[in-house]
Tab-separated table of C-alpha atoms in Angstrom:
chain	number	residue	atom	x	y	z
A	284	UNK	CA	-68.878	-42.522	-37.215
A	285	UNK	CA	-72.180	-41.043	-36.004
A	286	UNK	CA	-72.941	-41.181	-32.310
A	287	UNK	CA	-75.795	-43.512	-31.433
A	288	UNK	CA	-79.145	-41.753	-31.260
A	289	UNK	CA	-79.605	-42.593	-27.607
A	290	UNK	CA	-76.250	-41.228	-26.480
A	291	UNK	CA	-77.866	-38.195	-24.874
A	292	UNK	CA	-81.557	-38.765	-25.478
A	293	UNK	CA	-83.677	-41.417	-23.836
A	294	UNK	CA	-87.367	-41.863	-23.200
A	295	UNK	CA	-88.249	-39.733	-20.194
A	296	UNK	CA	-91.187	-39.097	-17.942
A	297	UNK	CA	-92.833	-35.680	-18.355
A	298	UNK	CA	-90.958	-33.180	-16.274
A	299	UNK	CA	-87.949	-35.277	-15.345
A	300	UNK	CA	-85.856	-32.124	-15.585
A	301	UNK	CA	-83.343	-33.914	-17.793
A	302	UNK	CA	-81.582	-32.154	-20.661
A	303	UNK	CA	-82.325	-35.280	-22.697
A	304	UNK	CA	-85.562	-33.564	-23.775
A	305	UNK	CA	-83.545	-30.700	-25.281
A	306	UNK	CA	-80.729	-31.594	-27.678
A	307	UNK	CA	-77.998	-29.371	-29.061
A	308	UNK	CA	-77.186	-28.778	-32.726
A	309	UNK	CA	-73.772	-30.330	-32.123
A	310	UNK	CA	-75.329	-33.515	-30.777
A	311	UNK	CA	-77.738	-33.676	-33.681
A	312	UNK	CA	-75.011	-33.159	-36.282
A	313	UNK	CA	-73.163	-36.152	-34.821
A	314	UNK	CA	-76.329	-38.272	-34.658
A	315	UNK	CA	-78.065	-37.706	-38.008
A	316	UNK	CA	-77.036	-41.083	-39.399
A	317	UNK	CA	-78.498	-43.060	-36.486
A	318	UNK	CA	-81.055	-45.499	-37.953
A	319	UNK	CA	-83.746	-44.917	-35.335
A	320	UNK	CA	-83.573	-41.097	-35.362
A	321	UNK	CA	-86.193	-39.018	-37.193
A	322	UNK	CA	-86.019	-35.275	-37.760
A	323	UNK	CA	-89.228	-33.244	-37.942
A	324	UNK	CA	-89.714	-29.624	-39.023
A	325	UNK	CA	-92.707	-28.345	-37.024
A	326	UNK	CA	-92.487	-24.679	-37.992
A	327	UNK	CA	-95.671	-22.631	-37.717
A	328	UNK	CA	-96.290	-18.894	-38.089
A	329	UNK	CA	-99.089	-16.441	-37.470
A	330	UNK	CA	-100.524	-14.845	-40.651
A	331	UNK	CA	-99.062	-11.497	-39.565
A	332	UNK	CA	-95.567	-13.000	-39.640
A	333	UNK	CA	-95.654	-13.096	-43.445
A	334	UNK	CA	-93.872	-16.458	-43.577
A	335	UNK	CA	-94.872	-19.732	-45.240
A	336	UNK	CA	-93.630	-22.604	-43.090
A	337	UNK	CA	-94.149	-25.278	-45.726
A	338	UNK	CA	-92.468	-23.264	-48.500
A	339	UNK	CA	-89.484	-22.564	-46.263
A	340	UNK	CA	-89.238	-26.261	-45.445
A	341	UNK	CA	-89.196	-27.206	-49.132
A	342	UNK	CA	-86.501	-24.592	-49.787
A	343	UNK	CA	-84.170	-25.831	-47.048
A	344	UNK	CA	-84.428	-28.281	-44.180
A	345	UNK	CA	-82.210	-30.444	-42.010
A	346	UNK	CA	-81.250	-33.562	-44.007
A	347	UNK	CA	-83.906	-36.248	-43.792
A	348	UNK	CA	-86.432	-34.070	-41.967
A	349	UNK	CA	-90.144	-34.429	-42.735
A	350	UNK	CA	-92.638	-31.575	-42.406
A	351	UNK	CA	-95.164	-31.821	-39.590
A	352	UNK	CA	-98.107	-29.697	-40.739
A	353	UNK	CA	-99.711	-28.483	-37.517
A	354	UNK	CA	-102.754	-27.136	-39.371
A	355	UNK	CA	-103.357	-30.385	-41.253
A	356	UNK	CA	-102.705	-32.671	-38.286
A	357	UNK	CA	-105.532	-31.165	-36.276
A	358	UNK	CA	-109.225	-31.626	-35.474
A	359	UNK	CA	-110.984	-30.529	-38.663
A	360	UNK	CA	-114.362	-30.898	-36.948
A	361	UNK	CA	-113.555	-28.096	-34.519
A	362	UNK	CA	-114.077	-24.443	-35.318
A	363	UNK	CA	-110.971	-23.621	-33.289
A	364	UNK	CA	-107.476	-23.389	-34.810
A	365	UNK	CA	-105.214	-26.467	-34.886
A	366	UNK	CA	-106.861	-28.351	-32.025
A	367	UNK	CA	-105.442	-31.750	-31.096
A	368	UNK	CA	-106.906	-34.330	-33.510
A	369	UNK	CA	-108.405	-37.710	-32.682
A	370	UNK	CA	-105.933	-40.514	-31.978
A	371	UNK	CA	-107.035	-42.164	-35.239
A	372	UNK	CA	-106.293	-39.128	-37.380
A	373	UNK	CA	-103.041	-38.417	-35.596
A	374	UNK	CA	-101.856	-41.999	-36.051
A	375	UNK	CA	-102.796	-42.001	-39.722
A	376	UNK	CA	-100.932	-38.780	-40.484
A	377	UNK	CA	-97.738	-39.519	-38.583
A	378	UNK	CA	-97.504	-43.070	-39.945
A	379	UNK	CA	-97.227	-41.586	-43.433
A	380	UNK	CA	-94.358	-39.419	-42.207
A	381	UNK	CA	-92.466	-42.500	-41.051
A	382	UNK	CA	-92.931	-41.570	-37.408
A	383	UNK	CA	-93.974	-44.339	-35.104
A	384	UNK	CA	-93.137	-47.037	-32.621
A	385	UNK	CA	-89.440	-47.533	-32.117
A	386	UNK	CA	-88.385	-44.165	-33.487
A	387	UNK	CA	-86.665	-41.322	-31.655
A	388	UNK	CA	-87.912	-37.962	-32.840
A	389	UNK	CA	-86.283	-34.527	-32.681
A	390	UNK	CA	-88.491	-31.545	-33.491
A	391	UNK	CA	-87.258	-28.161	-34.664
A	392	UNK	CA	-88.798	-25.009	-36.099
A	393	UNK	CA	-87.879	-21.695	-37.680
A	394	UNK	CA	-86.791	-20.023	-34.473
A	395	UNK	CA	-89.625	-19.495	-31.990
A	396	UNK	CA	-89.261	-22.993	-30.533
A	397	UNK	CA	-92.990	-23.078	-29.795
A	398	UNK	CA	-93.821	-24.927	-33.028
A	399	UNK	CA	-91.358	-27.633	-32.024
A	400	UNK	CA	-92.666	-27.604	-28.447
A	401	UNK	CA	-96.249	-27.941	-29.718
A	402	UNK	CA	-95.342	-31.015	-31.776
A	403	UNK	CA	-93.415	-32.416	-28.779
A	404	UNK	CA	-96.509	-31.951	-26.591
A	405	UNK	CA	-98.789	-33.531	-29.207
A	406	UNK	CA	-96.646	-36.655	-29.427
A	407	UNK	CA	-96.357	-36.877	-25.648
A	408	UNK	CA	-100.123	-36.498	-25.328
A	409	UNK	CA	-100.548	-39.295	-27.878
A	410	UNK	CA	-98.240	-41.520	-25.842
A	411	UNK	CA	-94.957	-41.359	-27.779
A	412	UNK	CA	-92.191	-40.703	-25.284
A	413	UNK	CA	-88.929	-40.772	-27.284
A	414	UNK	CA	-89.151	-37.109	-28.294
A	415	UNK	CA	-86.937	-34.048	-27.923
A	416	UNK	CA	-86.647	-30.471	-29.160
A	417	UNK	CA	-83.643	-29.001	-30.975
A	418	UNK	CA	-82.315	-26.087	-28.948
A	419	UNK	CA	-82.344	-22.934	-31.064
A	420	UNK	CA	-84.026	-24.662	-33.991
A	421	UNK	CA	-83.094	-24.076	-37.617
A	422	UNK	CA	-81.433	-20.659	-37.045
A	423	UNK	CA	-78.948	-22.209	-34.597
A	424	UNK	CA	-78.385	-25.109	-37.014
A	425	UNK	CA	-77.633	-22.654	-39.831
A	426	UNK	CA	-75.382	-20.530	-37.629
A	427	UNK	CA	-73.302	-23.613	-36.848
A	428	UNK	CA	-72.667	-24.249	-40.541
A	429	UNK	CA	-74.456	-27.590	-40.483
A	430	UNK	CA	-75.841	-29.102	-43.720
A	431	UNK	CA	-79.217	-28.362	-45.265
A	432	UNK	CA	-81.042	-29.920	-48.194
A	433	UNK	CA	-84.067	-29.261	-50.371
A	434	UNK	CA	-84.673	-32.878	-51.350
A	435	UNK	CA	-88.109	-34.242	-50.454
A	436	UNK	CA	-87.689	-37.212	-48.124
A	437	UNK	CA	-89.368	-40.513	-48.939
A	438	UNK	CA	-90.328	-41.857	-45.519
A	439	UNK	CA	-91.245	-45.478	-45.072
A	440	UNK	CA	-94.649	-45.816	-43.393
A	441	UNK	CA	-94.373	-46.968	-39.811
A	442	UNK	CA	-96.951	-48.171	-37.306
A	443	UNK	CA	-97.902	-45.708	-34.574
A	444	UNK	CA	-99.706	-46.775	-31.427
A	445	UNK	CA	-101.640	-43.887	-29.863
A	446	UNK	CA	-102.141	-44.002	-26.102
A	447	UNK	CA	-103.726	-40.703	-25.111
A	448	UNK	CA	-102.438	-39.139	-21.907
A	449	UNK	CA	-105.307	-36.889	-20.799
A	450	UNK	CA	-103.247	-35.571	-17.884
A	451	UNK	CA	-101.417	-33.290	-20.323
A	452	UNK	CA	-104.607	-31.715	-21.710
A	453	UNK	CA	-107.319	-29.372	-20.389
A	454	UNK	CA	-110.630	-28.323	-21.962
A	455	UNK	CA	-113.083	-25.448	-21.551
A	456	UNK	CA	-115.169	-27.031	-18.806
A	457	UNK	CA	-112.128	-27.967	-16.759
A	458	UNK	CA	-110.804	-24.433	-17.049
A	459	UNK	CA	-114.155	-22.946	-16.033
A	460	UNK	CA	-114.309	-25.224	-12.991
A	461	UNK	CA	-110.800	-24.123	-12.102
A	462	UNK	CA	-111.829	-20.452	-12.027
A	463	UNK	CA	-113.961	-21.365	-9.001
A	464	UNK	CA	-111.755	-24.021	-7.376
A	465	UNK	CA	-108.355	-22.416	-8.043
A	466	UNK	CA	-106.935	-25.938	-7.813
A	467	UNK	CA	-104.497	-25.364	-10.672
A	468	UNK	CA	-102.360	-22.344	-11.459
A	469	UNK	CA	-102.877	-20.915	-14.944
A	470	UNK	CA	-100.053	-19.147	-16.776
A	471	UNK	CA	-100.612	-17.288	-20.063
A	472	UNK	CA	-97.868	-17.107	-22.708
A	473	UNK	CA	-99.243	-14.104	-24.606
A	474	UNK	CA	-97.631	-10.666	-24.526
A	475	UNK	CA	-98.189	-8.506	-21.461
A	476	UNK	CA	-100.345	-6.087	-23.468
A	477	UNK	CA	-102.622	-8.809	-24.821
A	478	UNK	CA	-102.876	-10.369	-21.368
A	479	UNK	CA	-103.841	-7.006	-19.844
A	480	UNK	CA	-106.314	-6.323	-22.632
A	481	UNK	CA	-104.590	-3.147	-23.843
A	482	UNK	CA	-103.562	-4.620	-27.210
A	483	UNK	CA	-105.898	-6.178	-29.790
A	484	UNK	CA	-105.995	-9.895	-30.440
A	485	UNK	CA	-104.645	-11.019	-33.846
A	486	UNK	CA	-107.778	-13.089	-34.429
A	487	UNK	CA	-111.031	-11.167	-35.032
A	488	UNK	CA	-114.007	-11.519	-32.708
A	489	UNK	CA	-112.081	-12.165	-29.501
A	490	UNK	CA	-112.537	-10.145	-26.343
A	491	UNK	CA	-109.550	-8.530	-24.651
A	492	UNK	CA	-108.127	-9.728	-21.367
A	493	UNK	CA	-107.379	-13.050	-19.702
A	494	UNK	CA	-108.832	-15.939	-17.713
A	495	UNK	CA	-109.566	-14.767	-14.149
A	496	UNK	CA	-106.812	-15.727	-11.734
A	497	UNK	CA	-104.233	-16.486	-14.419
A	498	UNK	CA	-100.661	-15.195	-14.444
A	499	UNK	CA	-98.598	-13.920	-17.350
A	500	UNK	CA	-95.219	-15.054	-18.659
A	501	UNK	CA	-94.674	-14.048	-22.315
A	502	UNK	CA	-93.154	-16.973	-24.172
A	503	UNK	CA	-90.228	-15.049	-25.658
A	504	UNK	CA	-88.795	-14.343	-22.199
A	505	UNK	CA	-87.843	-18.014	-22.024
A	506	UNK	CA	-85.373	-17.627	-24.898
A	507	UNK	CA	-81.876	-16.193	-24.987
A	508	UNK	CA	-80.816	-13.676	-27.634
A	509	UNK	CA	-79.582	-16.521	-29.870
A	510	UNK	CA	-82.979	-18.262	-29.722
A	511	UNK	CA	-81.926	-21.062	-27.388
A	512	UNK	CA	-83.853	-21.959	-24.250
A	513	UNK	CA	-82.671	-20.360	-21.028
A	514	UNK	CA	-80.933	-22.430	-18.364
A	515	UNK	CA	-83.163	-24.278	-15.861
A	516	UNK	CA	-82.326	-21.888	-13.017
A	517	UNK	CA	-83.329	-18.913	-15.157
A	518	UNK	CA	-86.548	-20.623	-16.209
A	519	UNK	CA	-87.443	-21.391	-12.617
A	520	UNK	CA	-86.807	-17.769	-11.635
A	521	UNK	CA	-89.055	-16.468	-14.438
A	522	UNK	CA	-91.970	-18.659	-13.373
A	523	UNK	CA	-91.447	-17.718	-9.745
A	524	UNK	CA	-91.461	-14.021	-10.670
A	525	UNK	CA	-94.743	-14.595	-12.519
A	526	UNK	CA	-96.226	-15.959	-9.292
A	527	UNK	CA	-96.152	-19.665	-10.152
A	528	UNK	CA	-95.421	-21.765	-7.076
A	529	UNK	CA	-94.413	-25.382	-6.540
A	530	UNK	CA	-97.388	-26.380	-4.413
A	531	UNK	CA	-100.105	-26.666	-7.092
A	532	UNK	CA	-100.370	-28.033	-10.659
A	533	UNK	CA	-99.919	-25.664	-13.605
A	534	UNK	CA	-101.929	-25.224	-16.816
A	535	UNK	CA	-100.459	-23.210	-19.675
A	536	UNK	CA	-102.511	-21.184	-22.132
A	537	UNK	CA	-101.959	-18.606	-24.892
A	538	UNK	CA	-103.758	-17.454	-28.040
A	539	UNK	CA	-104.352	-20.827	-29.671
A	540	UNK	CA	-102.303	-23.440	-27.817
A	541	UNK	CA	-99.021	-22.808	-29.618
A	542	UNK	CA	-96.766	-20.674	-27.408
A	543	UNK	CA	-98.415	-22.300	-24.373
A	544	UNK	CA	-96.575	-25.451	-25.439
A	545	UNK	CA	-93.226	-23.710	-24.963
A	546	UNK	CA	-94.195	-22.768	-21.398
A	547	UNK	CA	-95.208	-26.374	-20.743
A	548	UNK	CA	-91.958	-27.641	-22.244
A	549	UNK	CA	-89.936	-25.230	-20.096
A	550	UNK	CA	-91.814	-26.303	-16.967
A	551	UNK	CA	-91.135	-29.936	-17.801
A	552	UNK	CA	-87.458	-29.177	-18.229
A	553	UNK	CA	-87.195	-27.764	-14.707
A	554	UNK	CA	-88.782	-30.878	-13.270
A	555	UNK	CA	-92.487	-30.066	-13.117
A	556	UNK	CA	-94.577	-33.198	-13.631
A	557	UNK	CA	-97.932	-31.591	-12.820
A	558	UNK	CA	-98.343	-29.601	-16.037
A	559	UNK	CA	-101.036	-29.513	-18.730
A	560	UNK	CA	-102.048	-27.340	-21.700
A	561	UNK	CA	-105.413	-25.694	-22.366
A	562	UNK	CA	-105.766	-26.507	-26.049
A	563	UNK	CA	-108.607	-24.092	-26.885
A	564	UNK	CA	-106.766	-21.237	-25.157
A	565	UNK	CA	-107.886	-17.665	-25.838
A	566	UNK	CA	-109.309	-18.574	-29.266
A	567	UNK	CA	-111.993	-20.472	-27.372
A	568	UNK	CA	-112.228	-18.559	-24.107
A	569	UNK	CA	-112.132	-15.069	-25.596
A	570	UNK	CA	-114.817	-15.903	-28.166
A	571	UNK	CA	-117.399	-17.146	-25.644
A	572	UNK	CA	-119.349	-14.287	-23.991
A	573	UNK	CA	-120.572	-16.706	-21.310
A	574	UNK	CA	-117.055	-17.099	-19.919
A	575	UNK	CA	-115.584	-14.603	-17.426
A	576	UNK	CA	-112.761	-12.287	-18.474
A	577	UNK	CA	-110.412	-10.088	-16.465
A	578	UNK	CA	-108.361	-7.141	-17.745
A	579	UNK	CA	-105.318	-5.431	-16.313
A	580	UNK	CA	-102.045	-6.956	-15.213
């Protein structure tokens, strides 16, 4: 008999520090049959990765999982990649996926965990609180010998009520103001070389460097060798080593708002409530010659 979906996962406040926001493959395997549980594949890859997230989903996915297309569920009026869409568009798209009020959602991806974290952040920003991320994603699920399927799910449309939480989101003007005020700490999830400006950006037309005053914590340092998220004490130590303190709010950023979501998720897991994500990230900041840029580490 499957364990009830809420056995180890309940609605939580951002940054409660509870493991309920991160579920294990063992827990999920025991909970798949729960009627209120929905599985979502939120895989996303850079063009240089040479992987097709949607094709991989159709080839094999966790039973019952729907595909959350991060590129499609975005602001198509923006010239920036996969920006958060309007509440109306978001609600329309996720309703068709059978995701809505009264459902508990577990996100997973193909291994980076930042696709799942991005979808988690999007739903939290849109007001849906019963969300979690699968630790280790699909690779950990496969390694455990758990079932996969290639059958397309037929979700039943469900109502979704969007209640935007602007506290989890930052824009260009807020980030520019923060360069002067230094009210919030900014931490960048890109590689050390991209942060320092010694490596080229994968997107053409972007300057090298980082937002003045920001710190660097490459996203992959948050993961163990098996792709699972590090323990809370290790996460806290990594942020402390990057110069992030407990006395001021934190904003995460990266190349396009993807890996920044994993930093935000990790901060939330260690109990930080004062966290937000700069959605435009370097795709916006690095493309605007009017905005200040710093190089070096």
